[in-house]
CSV table of C-alpha atoms in Angstrom, one decimal:
chain,number,residue,atom,x,y,z
A,434,MET,CA,23.5,-40.1,31.1
A,435,GLN,CA,23.0,-43.8,31.9
A,436,PHE,CA,19.6,-45.3,32.4
A,437,HIS,CA,19.4,-48.4,34.5
A,438,PRO,CA,16.4,-50.5,33.4
A,439,GLU,CA,17.2,-53.3,35.8
A,440,LYS,CA,16.2,-50.9,38.6
A,441,CYS,CA,12.7,-50.4,37.2
A,442,ARG,CA,9.9,-52.9,37.1
A,443,ILE,CA,7.8,-50.9,34.8
A,444,PRO,CA,8.8,-50.8,31.1
A,445,ASP,CA,9.3,-47.2,30.0
A,446,GLU,CA,7.1,-46.3,27.1
A,447,ILE,CA,6.3,-42.9,25.8
A,448,GLY,CA,3.1,-41.5,27.3
A,449,LYS,CA,2.7,-44.4,29.7
A,450,PRO,CA,2.5,-44.1,33.5
A,451,PHE,CA,5.8,-45.0,35.2
A,452,ILE,CA,5.3,-44.6,38.9
A,453,ASP,CA,5.1,-47.9,40.8
A,454,VAL,CA,4.3,-47.0,44.5
A,455,ASP,CA,5.4,-50.4,45.8
A,456,GLU,CA,8.7,-50.3,43.9
A,457,LEU,CA,9.6,-47.0,45.4
A,458,TRP,CA,8.7,-48.0,48.9
A,459,ASP,CA,10.7,-51.2,48.5
A,460,TYR,CA,13.8,-49.1,47.8
A,461,ILE,CA,13.1,-47.0,50.9
A,462,ASN,CA,12.2,-49.9,53.2
A,463,LYS,CA,14.8,-52.5,52.0
A,464,THR,CA,17.9,-50.3,51.4
A,465,GLU,CA,20.4,-50.1,54.1
A,466,SER,CA,22.8,-47.2,54.7
A,467,THR,CA,26.3,-48.0,55.9
A,468,PRO,CA,29.3,-45.5,56.1
A,469,GLU,CA,31.2,-47.4,53.4
A,470,ARG,CA,28.2,-47.4,51.0
A,471,VAL,CA,27.4,-43.7,51.6
A,472,ARG,CA,31.0,-42.7,50.9
A,473,GLU,CA,31.2,-44.9,47.8
A,474,ILE,CA,28.0,-43.3,46.5
A,475,ILE,CA,29.2,-39.7,47.2
A,476,GLN,CA,32.4,-40.5,45.3
A,477,LYS,CA,30.5,-41.9,42.4
A,478,SER,CA,28.6,-38.6,42.2
A,479,LEU,CA,31.8,-36.6,42.5
A,480,ASP,CA,33.0,-38.5,39.5
A,481,LYS,CA,30.0,-36.8,37.8
A,482,ASN,CA,27.9,-40.0,37.4
A,483,ARG,CA,24.1,-39.8,38.1
A,484,LEU,CA,22.9,-42.1,40.9
A,485,THR,CA,20.5,-45.0,40.6
A,486,LEU,CA,17.3,-45.3,42.6
A,487,GLU,CA,19.0,-47.7,45.0
A,488,GLU,CA,21.9,-45.4,45.5
A,489,THR,CA,19.6,-42.4,46.1
A,490,ALA,CA,17.7,-44.5,48.6
A,491,VAL,CA,20.9,-45.2,50.5
A,492,LEU,CA,21.4,-41.4,51.0
A,493,VAL,CA,17.7,-40.9,51.8
A,494,ASN,CA,18.0,-43.5,54.6
A,495,THR,CA,21.1,-42.0,56.0
A,496,THR,CA,20.4,-40.5,59.5
A,497,ASP,CA,23.8,-40.5,61.2
A,498,PRO,CA,24.7,-36.8,61.6
A,499,THR,CA,28.3,-37.3,60.6
A,500,LEU,CA,27.3,-39.1,57.4
A,501,VAL,CA,24.6,-36.5,56.6
A,502,GLU,CA,27.3,-33.8,56.9
A,503,GLU,CA,29.4,-35.8,54.5
A,504,ILE,CA,26.5,-35.9,52.1
A,505,LYS,CA,26.2,-32.1,52.3
A,506,GLU,CA,29.9,-31.6,51.9
A,507,GLY,CA,29.9,-33.9,48.8
A,508,ALA,CA,27.1,-31.8,47.4
A,509,ARG,CA,29.0,-28.6,48.1
A,510,GLU,CA,32.1,-30.0,46.3
A,511,LEU,CA,30.1,-31.3,43.4
A,512,LYS,CA,28.4,-27.9,42.9
A,513,ARG,CA,31.8,-26.2,42.9
A,514,ARG,CA,33.2,-28.6,40.3
A,515,ILE,CA,30.3,-28.3,37.9
A,516,TYR,CA,28.7,-24.9,38.4
A,517,GLY,CA,31.6,-22.9,39.8
A,518,ASN,CA,30.5,-19.7,41.5
A,519,ARG,CA,27.6,-18.7,39.3
A,520,ILE,CA,24.0,-18.4,40.4
A,521,VAL,CA,21.4,-17.9,37.7
A,522,LEU,CA,18.7,-15.3,38.4
A,523,PHE,CA,15.2,-15.0,37.1
A,524,ALA,CA,11.8,-13.5,38.1
A,525,PRO,CA,8.3,-15.0,38.0
A,526,LEU,CA,5.6,-13.0,36.3
A,527,TYR,CA,2.1,-14.1,37.0
A,528,VAL,CA,0.0,-13.4,33.9
A,529,GLY,CA,-3.4,-14.6,35.3
A,530,ASN,CA,-4.8,-16.4,38.3
A,531,TYR,CA,-8.1,-17.7,37.1
A,532,CYS,CA,-8.2,-21.4,37.8
A,533,ILE,CA,-10.9,-24.1,37.4
A,534,ASN,CA,-9.0,-26.5,39.8
A,535,ASN,CA,-9.6,-26.8,43.5
A,536,CYS,CA,-6.2,-27.9,44.9
A,537,LYS,CA,-6.5,-27.7,48.7
A,538,TYR,CA,-3.0,-26.1,49.3
A,539,CYS,CA,-3.3,-23.3,46.7
A,540,GLY,CA,-4.6,-19.8,47.1
A,541,PHE,CA,-5.8,-19.9,43.5
A,542,ARG,CA,-8.2,-22.8,44.1
A,543,SER,CA,-11.7,-22.3,42.6
A,544,SER,CA,-13.5,-22.5,45.9
A,545,ASN,CA,-11.5,-19.6,47.4
A,546,HIS,CA,-13.9,-16.7,46.8
A,547,GLU,CA,-11.5,-14.4,48.7
A,548,GLN,CA,-9.0,-14.5,45.9
A,549,VAL,CA,-9.0,-11.4,43.7
A,550,ARG,CA,-8.9,-12.7,40.1
A,551,ALA,CA,-7.2,-10.9,37.3
A,552,THR,CA,-5.5,-11.5,33.9
A,553,LEU,CA,-3.0,-9.0,32.6
A,554,SER,CA,-4.1,-7.1,29.5
A,555,ASP,CA,-1.5,-6.6,26.7
A,556,GLU,CA,-0.8,-3.1,28.0
A,557,GLU,CA,-0.4,-4.3,31.6
A,558,LEU,CA,1.9,-7.1,30.5
A,559,ILE,CA,4.1,-4.7,28.6
A,560,HIS,CA,4.3,-2.3,31.6
A,561,ASN,CA,5.2,-5.0,34.0
A,562,VAL,CA,7.9,-6.5,31.6
A,563,GLU,CA,9.3,-3.0,31.2
A,564,ALA,CA,9.5,-2.6,35.0
A,565,LEU,CA,11.3,-5.9,35.3
A,566,GLU,CA,13.7,-4.9,32.6
A,567,GLU,CA,14.4,-1.6,34.3
A,568,ASP,CA,15.4,-3.6,37.4
A,569,GLY,CA,17.9,-5.6,35.3
A,570,GLN,CA,16.0,-8.8,34.7
A,571,LYS,CA,16.8,-10.8,31.6
A,572,ARG,CA,15.0,-14.2,32.4
A,573,LEU,CA,11.4,-14.6,33.2
A,574,ILE,CA,9.0,-17.4,33.9
A,575,LEU,CA,5.5,-16.6,33.0
A,576,VAL,CA,2.9,-18.3,35.3
A,577,TYR,CA,-0.7,-19.0,34.5
A,578,GLY,CA,-3.6,-20.6,36.4
A,579,GLU,CA,-5.4,-23.5,34.8
A,580,SER,CA,-8.3,-22.0,32.9
A,581,PRO,CA,-9.7,-22.1,29.3
A,582,LYS,CA,-8.7,-18.4,29.3
A,583,TYR,CA,-5.0,-19.5,29.1
A,584,SER,CA,-5.0,-21.5,25.9
A,585,PRO,CA,-1.8,-22.4,24.0
A,586,GLU,CA,-2.6,-19.5,21.7
A,587,PHE,CA,-2.9,-17.1,24.6
A,588,ILE,CA,0.3,-18.4,26.2
A,589,ALA,CA,2.2,-18.0,22.8
A,590,HIS,CA,0.8,-14.5,22.4
A,591,THR,CA,2.1,-13.4,25.9
A,592,VAL,CA,5.5,-15.0,25.2
A,593,ASN,CA,5.8,-13.1,21.9
A,594,LEU,CA,4.7,-9.9,23.5
A,595,THR,CA,7.3,-10.4,26.3
A,596,TYR,CA,10.1,-10.9,23.9
A,597,ALA,CA,9.1,-7.9,21.9
A,598,THR,CA,9.0,-5.5,24.9
A,599,LYS,CA,12.3,-3.6,25.3
A,600,LYS,CA,13.1,-0.7,27.6
A,601,ASN,CA,16.3,1.2,27.2
A,602,ASN,CA,19.1,-1.4,27.3
A,603,GLY,CA,16.6,-3.9,28.8
A,604,SER,CA,15.3,-7.1,27.1
A,605,ILE,CA,14.0,-10.4,28.1
A,606,ARG,CA,16.1,-13.0,26.5
A,607,ARG,CA,14.5,-16.2,27.9
A,608,VAL,CA,10.9,-16.8,28.7
A,609,ASN,CA,10.1,-20.0,30.6
A,610,ILE,CA,6.6,-21.2,31.2
A,611,ASN,CA,4.7,-22.6,34.3
A,612,ALA,CA,1.3,-23.6,33.1
A,613,ALA,CA,-1.1,-26.5,32.9
A,614,PRO,CA,-0.3,-29.6,30.8
A,615,LEU,CA,-1.2,-29.5,27.2
A,616,ASP,CA,-1.7,-32.0,24.4
A,617,VAL,CA,1.0,-32.4,21.8
A,618,GLU,CA,-0.5,-29.8,19.4
A,619,GLY,CA,-0.8,-27.3,22.3
A,620,PHE,CA,2.8,-27.8,23.2
A,621,ARG,CA,3.8,-27.3,19.5
A,622,THR,CA,1.9,-24.0,19.5
A,623,VAL,CA,3.8,-22.8,22.6
A,624,LYS,CA,7.2,-24.0,21.3
A,625,GLU,CA,6.7,-21.9,18.1
A,626,ALA,CA,6.7,-18.8,20.3
A,627,GLY,CA,10.3,-19.6,21.3
A,628,ILE,CA,9.9,-20.5,24.9
A,629,GLY,CA,12.7,-21.8,27.0
A,630,THR,CA,11.8,-24.3,29.7
A,631,TYR,CA,8.3,-25.6,30.1
A,632,GLN,CA,7.8,-26.3,33.9
A,633,ILE,CA,5.0,-28.5,35.3
A,634,PHE,CA,4.7,-29.4,38.9
A,635,GLN,CA,3.4,-32.9,39.6
A,636,GLU,CA,2.9,-31.6,43.2
A,637,THR,CA,3.0,-35.2,44.7
A,638,TYR,CA,4.0,-38.4,42.9
A,639,HIS,CA,1.9,-40.6,45.1
A,640,PRO,CA,-1.5,-41.3,43.4
A,641,GLY,CA,-3.4,-41.7,46.6
A,642,ALA,CA,-2.1,-38.4,48.1
A,643,TYR,CA,-2.6,-36.7,44.7
A,644,ALA,CA,-6.3,-37.7,44.6
A,645,GLU,CA,-6.7,-36.4,48.2
A,646,TYR,CA,-5.5,-32.9,47.2
A,647,HIS,CA,-6.9,-32.7,43.7
A,648,PRO,CA,-10.6,-33.4,43.3
A,649,ALA,CA,-11.4,-35.9,40.6
A,650,ASN,CA,-13.9,-33.6,38.8
A,651,THR,CA,-11.2,-31.0,37.9
A,652,MET,CA,-8.7,-30.9,35.1
A,653,LYS,CA,-5.9,-31.4,37.5
A,654,GLY,CA,-7.6,-34.4,39.0
A,655,ASP,CA,-6.2,-36.7,36.3
A,656,PHE,CA,-2.9,-38.0,37.8
A,657,ASN,CA,-1.6,-39.8,34.7
A,658,TRP,CA,-2.4,-36.9,32.3
A,659,ARG,CA,-0.2,-34.7,34.5
A,660,LEU,CA,2.5,-37.4,35.0
A,661,THR,CA,3.0,-37.9,31.3
A,662,SER,CA,2.8,-34.3,30.3
A,663,MET,CA,6.6,-34.0,29.7
A,664,ASP,CA,6.4,-36.9,27.3
A,665,ARG,CA,3.9,-34.9,25.2
A,666,ALA,CA,6.2,-31.8,25.4
A,667,GLN,CA,9.1,-33.9,24.2
A,668,GLU,CA,7.0,-35.2,21.3
A,669,ALA,CA,6.2,-31.6,20.4
A,670,GLY,CA,9.9,-30.7,20.3
A,671,ILE,CA,10.2,-29.0,23.7
A,672,ASP,CA,13.3,-30.7,25.0
A,673,ASP,CA,13.8,-28.3,28.0
A,674,ASN,CA,11.6,-29.7,30.7
A,675,GLY,CA,11.3,-28.5,34.3
A,676,LEU,CA,10.0,-31.0,36.9
A,677,GLY,CA,8.5,-29.9,40.2
A,678,ILE,CA,7.2,-31.3,43.4
A,679,LEU,CA,5.7,-29.6,46.5
A,680,PHE,CA,7.1,-30.9,49.7
A,681,GLY,CA,4.5,-31.2,52.5
A,682,LEU,CA,1.8,-33.2,50.7
A,683,TYR,CA,3.3,-36.7,51.2
A,684,ASP,CA,6.4,-38.4,52.7
A,685,TRP,CA,9.5,-36.6,51.4
A,686,ARG,CA,11.4,-39.8,51.0
A,687,PHE,CA,9.0,-41.2,48.5
A,688,GLU,CA,8.9,-37.8,46.6
A,689,VAL,CA,12.7,-37.8,46.3
A,690,LEU,CA,12.8,-41.3,44.8
A,691,ALA,CA,9.8,-40.5,42.6
A,692,MET,CA,11.4,-37.5,41.0
A,693,ILE,CA,14.5,-39.5,40.3
A,694,ARG,CA,12.2,-42.1,38.8
A,695,HIS,CA,10.7,-39.4,36.6
A,696,THR,CA,14.3,-38.5,35.5
A,697,ASN,CA,14.9,-42.1,34.6
A,698,HIS,CA,11.8,-42.2,32.5
A,699,LEU,CA,12.7,-39.1,30.5
A,700,GLU,CA,16.2,-40.4,29.9
A,701,ALA,CA,15.0,-43.8,28.9
A,702,CYS,CA,12.4,-42.5,26.4
A,703,PHE,CA,14.1,-39.3,25.1
A,704,ASN,CA,17.8,-39.6,26.0
A,705,VAL,CA,17.6,-36.4,28.0
A,706,GLY,CA,16.6,-35.7,31.6
A,707,PRO,CA,15.0,-32.5,33.0
A,708,HIS,CA,16.8,-29.2,32.5
A,709,THR,CA,15.7,-28.1,36.0
A,710,ILE,CA,14.0,-29.4,39.0
A,711,SER,CA,12.1,-27.3,41.6
A,712,PHE,CA,11.0,-28.5,45.0
A,713,PRO,CA,9.4,-25.8,47.2
A,714,ARG,CA,7.8,-26.4,50.5
A,715,ILE,CA,4.2,-25.5,51.3
A,716,LYS,CA,3.9,-22.0,52.6
A,717,ASP,CA,0.9,-20.0,53.9
A,718,ALA,CA,-1.8,-19.2,51.3
A,719,SER,CA,-5.2,-17.6,51.3
A,720,GLY,CA,-7.5,-19.8,53.4
A,721,LEU,CA,-4.9,-22.6,53.7
A,722,ASN,CA,-6.1,-25.4,55.9
A,723,ILE,CA,-4.3,-28.7,55.4
A,724,ASP,CA,-2.7,-31.3,57.7
A,725,THR,CA,1.0,-30.5,58.5
A,726,LYS,CA,2.1,-34.0,59.2
A,727,TYR,CA,4.2,-34.2,56.0
A,728,PHE,CA,5.8,-30.7,56.3
A,729,VAL,CA,9.6,-30.7,56.1
A,730,ASP,CA,11.8,-28.9,58.6
A,731,ASP,CA,14.9,-26.9,57.7
A,732,GLU,CA,17.4,-29.5,58.7
A,733,THR,CA,15.7,-32.2,56.6
A,734,PHE,CA,15.3,-29.8,53.7
A,735,GLU,CA,19.0,-29.1,53.6
A,736,LYS,CA,19.6,-32.9,53.4
A,737,ILE,CA,17.1,-33.2,50.6
A,738,ILE,CA,18.8,-30.5,48.6
A,739,ALA,CA,22.2,-32.2,49.0
A,740,ILE,CA,20.7,-35.5,47.9
A,741,PHE,CA,19.2,-34.1,44.8
A,742,ARG,CA,22.5,-32.4,43.9
A,743,LEU,CA,24.4,-35.7,44.2
A,744,ALA,CA,21.7,-37.7,42.4
A,745,VAL,CA,21.4,-35.5,39.3
A,746,PRO,CA,24.7,-33.7,39.0
A,747,TYR,CA,23.9,-31.8,35.7
A,748,THR,CA,20.3,-30.8,36.4
A,749,GLY,CA,19.6,-27.2,37.4
A,750,MET,CA,18.1,-26.9,40.9
A,751,ILE,CA,15.8,-24.0,41.7
A,752,LEU,CA,15.0,-22.7,45.2
A,753,THR,CA,12.3,-20.0,45.1
A,754,ALA,CA,11.5,-17.0,47.2
A,755,ARG,CA,9.1,-19.1,49.2
A,756,GLU,CA,12.1,-19.6,51.4
A,757,THR,CA,13.6,-16.9,53.6
A,758,ALA,CA,16.7,-15.0,52.6
A,759,GLU,CA,18.6,-16.7,55.4
A,760,PHE,CA,17.7,-20.2,54.4
A,761,ARG,CA,18.4,-19.5,50.7
A,762,ALA,CA,21.8,-18.2,51.5
A,763,LYS,CA,22.6,-21.4,53.3
A,764,ALA,CA,21.0,-23.8,50.8
A,765,ILE,CA,22.8,-22.3,47.8
A,766,GLN,CA,26.0,-24.0,49.0
A,767,TYR,CA,24.4,-27.4,48.9
A,768,GLY,CA,23.7,-27.3,45.1
A,769,ILE,CA,21.1,-24.7,44.2
A,770,SER,CA,22.0,-23.2,40.8
A,771,GLN,CA,19.0,-20.9,40.2
A,772,ILE,CA,17.0,-18.5,42.4
A,773,ASP,CA,14.3,-15.9,41.7
A,774,GLY,CA,15.0,-12.3,42.8
A,775,GLY,CA,12.8,-9.2,43.3
A,776,THR,CA,9.8,-11.6,43.3
A,777,ASN,CA,6.3,-10.2,43.4
A,778,LEU,CA,3.4,-12.6,43.0
A,779,GLN,CA,0.5,-10.1,42.9
A,780,ILE,CA,-0.9,-9.8,39.4
A,781,GLY,CA,0.5,-6.6,37.8
A,782,ASP,CA,2.4,-5.3,40.8
A,783,TYR,CA,5.9,-5.1,39.3
A,784,LYS,CA,5.1,-1.8,37.7
A,785,TYR,CA,3.6,-0.4,40.9
A,786,HIS,CA,6.6,-1.6,43.1
A,787,HIS,CA,9.1,-0.3,40.6
A,788,GLU,CA,7.5,3.2,40.6
A,789,GLU,CA,7.4,3.3,44.4
A,790,GLU,CA,11.0,2.3,44.7
A,791,GLU,CA,12.0,4.9,42.2
A,792,LYS,CA,10.3,7.5,44.4
A,793,ASN,CA,12.0,6.0,47.5
A,794,SER,CA,8.5,5.6,48.8
A,795,ASP,CA,7.6,3.7,52.0
A,796,LYS,CA,4.1,3.1,50.7
A,797,VAL,CA,4.8,-0.2,49.0
A,798,GLU,CA,2.1,-2.6,50.1
A,799,ASP,CA,2.8,-5.7,52.2
A,800,GLN,CA,1.9,-9.1,50.7
A,801,ASN,CA,-1.8,-9.7,50.4
A,802,LEU,CA,-2.6,-13.4,50.3
A,803,HIS,CA,-5.9,-12.8,48.7
A,804,ARG,CA,-4.1,-11.4,45.7
A,805,GLU,CA,-1.3,-14.1,45.3
A,806,GLN,CA,-0.8,-17.8,45.2
A,807,PHE,CA,1.2,-18.2,48.5
A,808,LYS,CA,3.3,-16.2,50.9
A,809,ILE,CA,6.9,-15.5,49.9
A,810,GLY,CA,9.7,-15.5,52.5
A,811,ASP,CA,12.3,-13.5,50.6
A,812,ASP,CA,10.8,-10.2,49.5
A,813,ARG,CA,14.1,-8.4,48.8
A,814,ASN,CA,14.5,-6.5,45.6
A,815,LEU,CA,16.9,-7.8,42.9
A,816,GLY,CA,19.6,-5.3,43.7
A,817,GLU,CA,19.7,-6.5,47.4
A,818,ILE,CA,20.0,-10.1,46.3
A,819,ILE,CA,22.7,-9.4,43.8
A,820,GLU,CA,24.7,-7.5,46.4
A,821,GLU,CA,24.5,-10.4,48.9
A,822,LEU,CA,25.7,-12.8,46.2
A,823,LEU,CA,28.6,-10.5,45.4
A,824,ASP,CA,29.5,-10.3,49.0
A,825,GLU,CA,30.0,-14.2,48.9
A,826,ASN,CA,32.0,-14.0,45.6
A,827,TYR,CA,29.1,-15.6,43.6
A,828,ILE,CA,28.6,-14.4,40.0
A,829,PRO,CA,24.9,-13.4,39.6
A,830,SER,CA,24.1,-14.7,36.1
A,831,PHE,CA,21.4,-13.8,33.6
A,832,CYS,CA,23.0,-16.0,30.9
A,833,THR,CA,20.8,-17.4,28.1
A,834,ALA,CA,23.5,-18.4,25.7
A,835,CYS,CA,22.9,-22.2,25.7
A,836,TYR,CA,19.2,-21.8,24.9
A,837,ARG,CA,19.8,-19.3,22.1
A,838,LEU,CA,22.6,-21.3,20.5
A,839,GLY,CA,20.6,-24.5,20.5
A,840,ARG,CA,22.5,-26.1,23.4
A,841,THR,CA,19.3,-27.7,24.8
A,842,GLY,CA,18.0,-31.2,25.3
A,843,GLU,CA,20.4,-33.8,24.0
A,844,HIS,CA,22.8,-31.1,22.7
A,845,PHE,CA,22.9,-29.6,26.2
A,846,MET,CA,23.8,-33.1,27.6
A,847,GLU,CA,26.6,-33.3,25.0
A,848,PHE,CA,28.2,-30.2,26.4
A,849,SER,CA,27.3,-30.5,30.1
A,850,VAL,CA,28.0,-34.2,30.9
A,851,PRO,CA,31.7,-34.0,30.0
A,852,GLY,CA,32.0,-30.8,31.9
A,853,PHE,CA,32.3,-28.5,28.9
A,854,ILE,CA,29.5,-26.3,30.0
A,855,LYS,CA,31.5,-24.7,32.7
A,856,ARG,CA,33.8,-23.3,30.0
A,857,TYR,CA,30.9,-21.4,28.6
A,858,CYS,CA,28.8,-20.7,31.7
A,859,THR,CA,31.5,-18.8,33.7
A,860,PRO,CA,32.5,-16.3,31.0
A,861,ASN,CA,28.9,-15.9,29.9
A,862,ALA,CA,27.8,-15.3,33.5
A,863,ILE,CA,30.5,-12.7,33.9
A,864,LEU,CA,29.4,-10.9,30.7
A,865,THR,CA,25.8,-10.7,31.9
A,866,LEU,CA,27.0,-9.5,35.3
A,867,CYS,CA,29.0,-6.7,33.6
A,868,GLU,CA,25.9,-5.6,31.7
A,869,TYR,CA,24.0,-5.3,35.0
A,870,LEU,CA,26.9,-3.4,36.7
A,871,VAL,CA,27.0,-0.9,33.9
A,872,ASP,CA,23.3,-0.4,33.4
A,873,TYR,CA,21.6,-0.9,36.7
A,874,ALA,CA,23.9,-1.3,39.7
A,875,THR,CA,24.4,1.4,42.4
A,876,PRO,CA,27.9,2.7,42.7
A,877,GLU,CA,28.4,0.6,45.8
A,878,VAL,CA,27.2,-2.6,44.2
A,879,ALA,CA,29.1,-1.9,41.0
A,880,GLU,CA,32.4,-1.5,43.0
A,881,LYS,CA,31.7,-4.9,44.6
A,882,GLY,CA,30.8,-6.4,41.3
A,883,TRP,CA,33.9,-5.4,39.4
A,884,LYS,CA,36.0,-7.0,42.2
A,885,VAL,CA,34.0,-10.2,41.8
A,886,VAL,CA,34.6,-10.2,38.1
A,887,GLU,CA,38.3,-9.8,38.6
A,888,ASN,CA,38.4,-12.5,41.3
A,889,ASN,CA,36.7,-15.0,39.0
A,890,PHE,CA,39.0,-14.6,36.1
A,891,VAL,CA,41.0,-17.5,37.6
A,892,ASN,CA,37.9,-19.7,37.0
A,893,VAL,CA,37.8,-18.9,33.3
A,894,ASP,CA,39.3,-21.3,30.7
A,895,GLU,CA,42.6,-19.7,29.5
A,896,LYS,CA,41.5,-20.0,25.9
A,897,PHE,CA,38.6,-17.7,26.6
A,898,LEU,CA,40.2,-15.2,29.0
A,899,ASP,CA,41.7,-12.7,26.6
A,900,GLU,CA,38.6,-12.6,24.5
A,901,LEU,CA,36.4,-12.3,27.6
A,902,LYS,CA,38.4,-9.2,28.7
A,903,LYS,CA,37.9,-7.6,25.3
A,904,ARG,CA,34.2,-8.2,25.4
A,905,ILE,CA,33.9,-6.7,28.8
A,906,GLU,CA,35.5,-3.5,27.4
A,907,ARG,CA,33.0,-3.6,24.6
A,908,ILE,CA,30.2,-3.8,27.1
A,909,LYS,CA,31.6,-0.7,28.9
A,910,GLN,CA,31.6,1.1,25.6
A,911,GLY,CA,27.9,0.3,25.1
A,912,GLU,CA,27.6,-3.0,23.3
A,913,ARG,CA,25.2,-5.6,24.7
A,914,ASP,CA,24.2,-9.2,24.5
A,915,LEU,CA,27.7,-10.6,23.9
A,916,TYR,CA,28.2,-14.3,24.7
A,917,PHE,CA,30.3,-17.4,23.9
């Protein structure tokens, strides 16, 4: 990764704020988009080079429909070259929704007395993890409100309990975290539990907009404490960071440039950018009542996704179940590499839903916004999502090999930037798909899955192919957790 200090007026120092509002608006207001420049920038990205702020601003300012389509096509091609046909799957598990913040857009906000508050007990956590394992999940992100109840020690305890819970052939092999920012010691405590990625949403990078949505007398009201949280995580040894913004709070053009600026900062200070970025749009929530002037329509959102893919070629991009199944199917082609599946945001409901589905019951409750953070748009179960991916010749992947072999942070960049990661990711994705087909798939889905496995042998490095086929046979004979 190359950092371009000449593009930044603020010296990058660990733990220091790095967002200059005027700088970012200058890029937006003073950068011109021409066909020649747009095509030059797309080609630079296709050569697997990350874009500068100025180059990203050119794409942001592109409005000509023909050029926008070229941006999308460039993103499609880049994704194919780097990520192949695999799509990583995970599930969010909400551990608790007590929150002392009062964010105007969030159903968990402290002033929302309609919200039903709960924290999973150890027994409830185990039962819900077992239900997720019985569906075939291998990767979870544990989600917590911001409350003294959810201390670093509590988070570490729930992570350890999640890893220790195993049902039949099921196991959770990677636990990511979405929780409030911590101090360095707090991050160290969580790291010792063996977490994967620590994800924190800045929500909006504009200080004025941030103050409008996050009252100053709350923990989340401190813009700079949140902005520099990943610096503290890095200092604590957590080198897998997940950045996030929420589209609909401020002008999308500024937010795109600001997230790239955040990437610049991490690369300048720690020589590694974010492992993932997530960028959901505001959806309905319990008692939601905010101005819609910054909401992003589908057409613009497709363009945003394509720009992110070109701007940060090697960063994982997450599109959550806030979006509809139809939109997610379309957006995947523009660069999305991770999606959640079988998502349930109500505290403790994975166990209930799993039991009802096993009984083929039609009594499964609809979403209750007073029991969850926001409304989801894709409420399909994991099997349905996997079947749709297989129909499109995608490889649904539960791979966790890089994390478990220490290929994270700078080590991940050593493998991924030259393109080596595809050599590992495709065969590892196939191996985790094979586990799913043997253990959890219906006969119809299994038939489709084995065809996809065979179809994708052509995308496996020849040096791995013979060994891959041997390991597939070992999985069929009952072995599990094989990876390169």
